């Protein structure tokens, strides 16, 4: 899941200061789950823009903004998109990038994209993977220190955690403590003996 958060409405309005006849494209996957691009948020954005004096000519909610099959597919869902002079994408940066490939008018994003995360039982997890291109997550019991340790320590912990919390961000659990617990649970504490070489970022 790509984690994104909604920009303040005033910021979006400022982005659109020279635009009108706006068409909105939401995202029914990550952004919907995070409540920053699903149908309720799209409808609310339509109303707020109209109240601010903007003409919103229509909207569409593809399954995923980052996976649109074609321009024709969008037109089939709502043909008013043909009259759009600007597209507002309520999705992450990759969704906005794909939309920009499909349409010939300016595109704007309502969201700030922050990390690759996930969700479980309704709880959203931020920054689970940094997409380093050289995955060794199994050596840490399935929890990634590259992404989840603020010092990116492959040979942790740093020794600064207090009561299981990270010394850099005391709101967060120290991922190395979680790695230890996880390895203990799966009987692989032997993996802690391994000295990890720096990542190969040339891959
Ligand atoms: S090692 Fe970590 S940052 Fe790299 S791909 Fe695997 S999970 Fe992502
Ligand atoms: S306390 Fe844990 S998570 Fe925080 S920087 Fe140190 S090793 Fe990394």
Short mmCIF file of C-alpha atoms and ligand atoms in Angstrom, two decimals:
data_model
loop_
_atom_site.label_atom_id
_atom_site.label_comp_id
_atom_site.label_asym_id
_atom_site.label_seq_id
_atom_site.Cartn_x
_atom_site.Cartn_y
_atom_site.Cartn_z
CA UNK A 1 0.00 0.00 0.00
CA UNK A 2 1.28 3.45 -0.91
CA UNK A 3 0.84 5.81 2.02
CA UNK A 4 -0.34 9.31 1.19
CA UNK A 5 -2.01 12.09 3.11
CA UNK A 6 -4.31 14.87 1.96
CA UNK A 7 -2.88 18.32 1.38
CA UNK A 8 -4.74 21.14 3.13
CA UNK A 9 -7.68 22.28 1.01
CA UNK A 10 -6.28 25.83 0.77
CA UNK A 11 -3.11 24.42 -0.78
CA UNK A 12 -5.13 22.50 -3.37
CA UNK A 13 -7.13 25.63 -4.16
CA UNK A 14 -3.91 27.56 -4.65
CA UNK A 15 -2.63 24.86 -7.04
CA UNK A 16 -5.82 25.25 -9.04
CA UNK A 17 -5.87 29.07 -8.99
CA UNK A 18 -5.61 29.34 -12.80
CA UNK A 19 -7.70 26.27 -13.58
CA UNK A 20 -11.38 25.60 -14.16
CA UNK A 21 -13.57 22.87 -15.69
CA UNK A 22 -11.88 20.41 -13.40
CA UNK A 23 -12.34 16.65 -13.56
CA UNK A 24 -11.50 14.55 -10.49
CA UNK A 25 -9.97 11.07 -10.56
CA UNK A 26 -9.97 9.16 -7.26
CA UNK A 27 -8.40 5.83 -6.38
CA UNK A 28 -10.38 2.93 -5.01
CA UNK A 29 -7.40 1.08 -3.54
CA UNK A 30 -4.76 2.69 -1.28
CA UNK A 31 -6.17 6.24 -1.25
CA UNK A 32 -9.68 4.91 -0.55
CA UNK A 33 -8.42 2.78 2.30
CA UNK A 34 -6.61 5.79 3.78
CA UNK A 35 -9.71 7.99 3.29
CA UNK A 36 -7.89 10.42 1.02
CA UNK A 37 -9.27 9.43 -2.40
CA UNK A 38 -12.28 7.13 -2.15
CA UNK A 39 -15.83 8.03 -3.17
CA UNK A 40 -16.75 10.01 0.00
CA UNK A 41 -13.60 12.12 -0.28
CA UNK A 42 -14.11 12.68 -4.03
CA UNK A 43 -17.69 13.82 -3.47
CA UNK A 44 -16.58 16.10 -0.65
CA UNK A 45 -13.84 17.58 -2.85
CA UNK A 46 -16.40 18.25 -5.63
CA UNK A 47 -18.59 20.12 -3.16
CA UNK A 48 -15.75 22.12 -1.60
CA UNK A 49 -14.37 23.17 -4.99
CA UNK A 50 -17.84 24.17 -6.22
CA UNK A 51 -18.34 26.21 -3.04
CA UNK A 52 -15.00 27.88 -3.72
CA UNK A 53 -16.23 28.94 -7.17
CA UNK A 54 -14.62 26.21 -9.27
CA UNK A 55 -16.52 24.34 -11.97
CA UNK A 56 -16.14 20.59 -11.41
CA UNK A 57 -17.38 18.88 -14.55
CA UNK A 58 -17.25 15.29 -13.31
CA UNK A 59 -15.37 12.58 -11.53
CA UNK A 60 -14.46 8.95 -11.82
CA UNK A 61 -13.20 6.31 -9.44
CA UNK A 62 -11.00 3.78 -11.24
CA UNK A 63 -10.03 0.64 -9.34
CA UNK A 64 -6.52 2.02 -8.97
CA UNK A 65 -5.30 5.39 -10.26
CA UNK A 66 -1.86 3.83 -10.83
CA UNK A 67 -3.30 1.15 -13.11
CA UNK A 68 -5.53 2.75 -15.74
CA UNK A 69 -5.94 0.68 -18.87
CA UNK A 70 -6.64 3.48 -21.38
CA UNK A 71 -8.12 6.90 -22.12
CA UNK A 72 -11.11 5.11 -23.69
CA UNK A 73 -11.71 3.30 -20.42
CA UNK A 74 -11.93 6.62 -18.54
CA UNK A 75 -14.26 8.07 -21.20
CA UNK A 76 -16.44 4.98 -20.95
CA UNK A 77 -16.80 5.57 -17.20
CA UNK A 78 -17.55 9.31 -17.54
CA UNK A 79 -17.34 11.04 -20.90
CA UNK A 80 -17.34 14.55 -19.41
CA UNK A 81 -13.59 14.00 -18.94
CA UNK A 82 -13.28 14.95 -22.63
CA UNK A 83 -14.18 18.56 -21.71
CA UNK A 84 -11.79 18.80 -18.76
CA UNK A 85 -9.23 21.60 -18.75
CA UNK A 86 -7.47 20.18 -15.69
CA UNK A 87 -7.45 16.87 -13.82
CA UNK A 88 -7.27 16.64 -10.05
CA UNK A 89 -5.98 13.25 -8.92
CA UNK A 90 -6.86 12.09 -5.41
CA UNK A 91 -4.16 9.44 -5.19
CA UNK A 92 -0.45 8.95 -4.62
CA UNK A 93 2.34 10.23 -6.86
CA UNK A 94 2.40 7.07 -8.95
CA UNK A 95 -1.36 7.33 -9.58
CA UNK A 96 -0.92 10.95 -10.63
CA UNK A 97 2.00 9.99 -12.91
CA UNK A 98 -0.06 7.34 -14.69
CA UNK A 99 -2.96 9.76 -15.16
CA UNK A 100 -0.50 12.29 -16.64
CA UNK A 101 0.44 9.68 -19.25
CA UNK A 102 -3.20 9.18 -20.20
CA UNK A 103 -4.54 12.77 -20.45
CA UNK A 104 -3.43 15.82 -22.45
CA UNK A 105 -4.32 18.50 -19.90
CA UNK A 106 -2.54 19.58 -16.69
CA UNK A 107 -2.77 17.20 -13.72
CA UNK A 108 -2.64 18.06 -10.02
CA UNK A 109 -2.49 15.82 -6.96
CA UNK A 110 -4.46 16.37 -3.77
CA UNK A 111 -2.11 14.13 -1.81
CA UNK A 112 1.42 14.08 -0.42
CA UNK A 113 2.96 10.62 -0.85
CA UNK A 114 5.07 9.58 2.10
CA UNK A 115 5.98 5.89 2.08
CA UNK A 116 5.33 2.27 1.22
CA UNK A 117 3.32 0.82 4.08
CA UNK A 118 0.44 -1.50 4.77
CA UNK A 119 -2.58 -2.13 6.92
CA UNK A 120 -3.75 -4.93 9.18
CA UNK A 121 -6.98 -5.11 11.17
CA UNK A 122 -7.70 -1.50 10.32
CA UNK A 123 -4.35 -0.21 11.57
CA UNK A 124 -2.20 1.60 9.02
CA UNK A 125 1.56 0.98 9.03
CA UNK A 126 3.90 3.57 7.53
CA UNK A 127 7.30 3.08 5.91
CA UNK A 128 7.58 -0.70 5.90
CA UNK A 129 9.82 -0.79 2.82
CA UNK A 130 12.07 1.79 1.17
CA UNK A 131 12.19 -0.05 -2.16
CA UNK A 132 15.97 -0.39 -2.00
CA UNK A 133 16.05 -2.88 -4.87
CA UNK A 134 18.15 -5.37 -2.94
CA UNK A 135 15.78 -7.15 -0.57
CA UNK A 136 17.22 -9.09 2.37
CA UNK A 137 14.16 -8.85 4.61
CA UNK A 138 14.14 -12.58 5.43
CA UNK A 139 17.42 -12.13 7.29
CA UNK A 140 15.58 -9.93 9.77
CA UNK A 141 12.54 -12.13 10.31
CA UNK A 142 10.48 -10.20 7.77
CA UNK A 143 10.89 -6.74 9.33
CA UNK A 144 13.04 -4.30 7.41
CA UNK A 145 15.60 -2.22 9.35
CA UNK A 146 16.56 -0.32 6.18
CA UNK A 147 13.07 1.13 6.17
CA UNK A 148 12.06 1.04 9.81
CA UNK A 149 15.22 2.00 11.73
CA UNK A 150 15.82 5.78 11.47
CA UNK A 151 19.58 5.06 11.41
CA UNK A 152 19.09 2.36 8.74
CA UNK A 153 21.14 -0.04 10.85
CA UNK A 154 21.61 -3.44 9.23
CA UNK A 155 23.70 -4.50 12.22
CA UNK A 156 21.63 -3.12 15.06
CA UNK A 157 20.46 -2.24 17.52
CA UNK A 158 22.18 1.07 18.22
CA UNK A 159 21.86 0.66 21.98
CA UNK A 160 19.79 3.75 22.52
CA UNK A 161 16.31 2.30 22.77
CA UNK A 162 14.40 2.79 26.03
CA UNK A 163 11.61 0.44 27.08
CA UNK A 164 11.41 -0.90 23.54
CA UNK A 165 11.01 2.56 22.00
CA UNK A 166 13.31 4.13 19.42
CA UNK A 167 15.65 6.85 20.70
CA UNK A 168 15.15 8.87 17.52
CA UNK A 169 11.36 8.75 17.60
CA UNK A 170 10.04 7.66 20.98
CA UNK A 171 6.53 7.22 19.52
CA UNK A 172 7.84 4.26 17.51
CA UNK A 173 8.91 0.80 18.63
CA UNK A 174 12.61 0.09 18.08
CA UNK A 175 12.48 -2.18 15.04
CA UNK A 176 15.53 -4.06 16.26
CA UNK A 177 13.64 -5.04 19.39
CA UNK A 178 10.80 -6.26 17.17
CA UNK A 179 13.29 -8.14 14.99
CA UNK A 180 14.68 -9.86 18.07
CA UNK A 181 11.21 -10.90 19.26
CA UNK A 182 10.29 -12.09 15.80
CA UNK A 183 13.47 -14.15 15.33
CA UNK A 184 12.96 -15.68 18.77
CA UNK A 185 9.42 -16.65 17.84
CA UNK A 186 10.54 -18.44 14.67
CA UNK A 187 13.60 -20.03 16.33
CA UNK A 188 16.06 -18.09 14.18
CA UNK A 189 18.00 -16.09 16.75
CA UNK A 190 21.10 -17.46 14.99
CA UNK A 191 20.47 -14.83 12.30
CA UNK A 192 21.51 -12.16 14.81
CA UNK A 193 25.07 -13.52 14.61
CA UNK A 194 25.36 -12.58 10.96
CA UNK A 195 27.29 -9.43 10.08
CA UNK A 196 25.54 -7.69 7.22
CA UNK A 197 27.54 -6.03 4.46
CA UNK A 198 26.40 -2.62 3.21
CA UNK A 199 23.59 -2.77 0.64
CA UNK A 200 24.48 -3.01 -3.01
CA UNK A 201 22.78 0.10 -4.33
CA UNK A 202 24.18 -0.41 -7.83
CA UNK A 203 21.58 -3.12 -8.47
S1 LIG B 1 15.35 -4.74 2.16
FE1 LIG B 1 13.76 -3.44 3.03
S2 LIG B 1 13.79 -1.58 1.79
FE2 LIG B 1 14.87 -3.16 0.63
S3 LIG B 1 13.26 -4.05 -0.68
FE3 LIG B 1 13.41 -5.32 1.17
S4 LIG B 1 11.84 -4.50 2.54
FE4 LIG B 1 12.21 -2.94 0.97
S1 LIG B 2 16.54 2.70 18.84
FE1 LIG B 2 16.26 0.96 17.43
S2 LIG B 2 15.05 1.73 15.71
FE2 LIG B 2 15.83 3.51 16.85
S3 LIG B 2 17.71 4.09 15.81
FE3 LIG B 2 18.30 2.68 17.47
S4 LIG B 2 18.27 0.63 16.54
FE4 LIG B 2 17.18 1.99 15.13
#
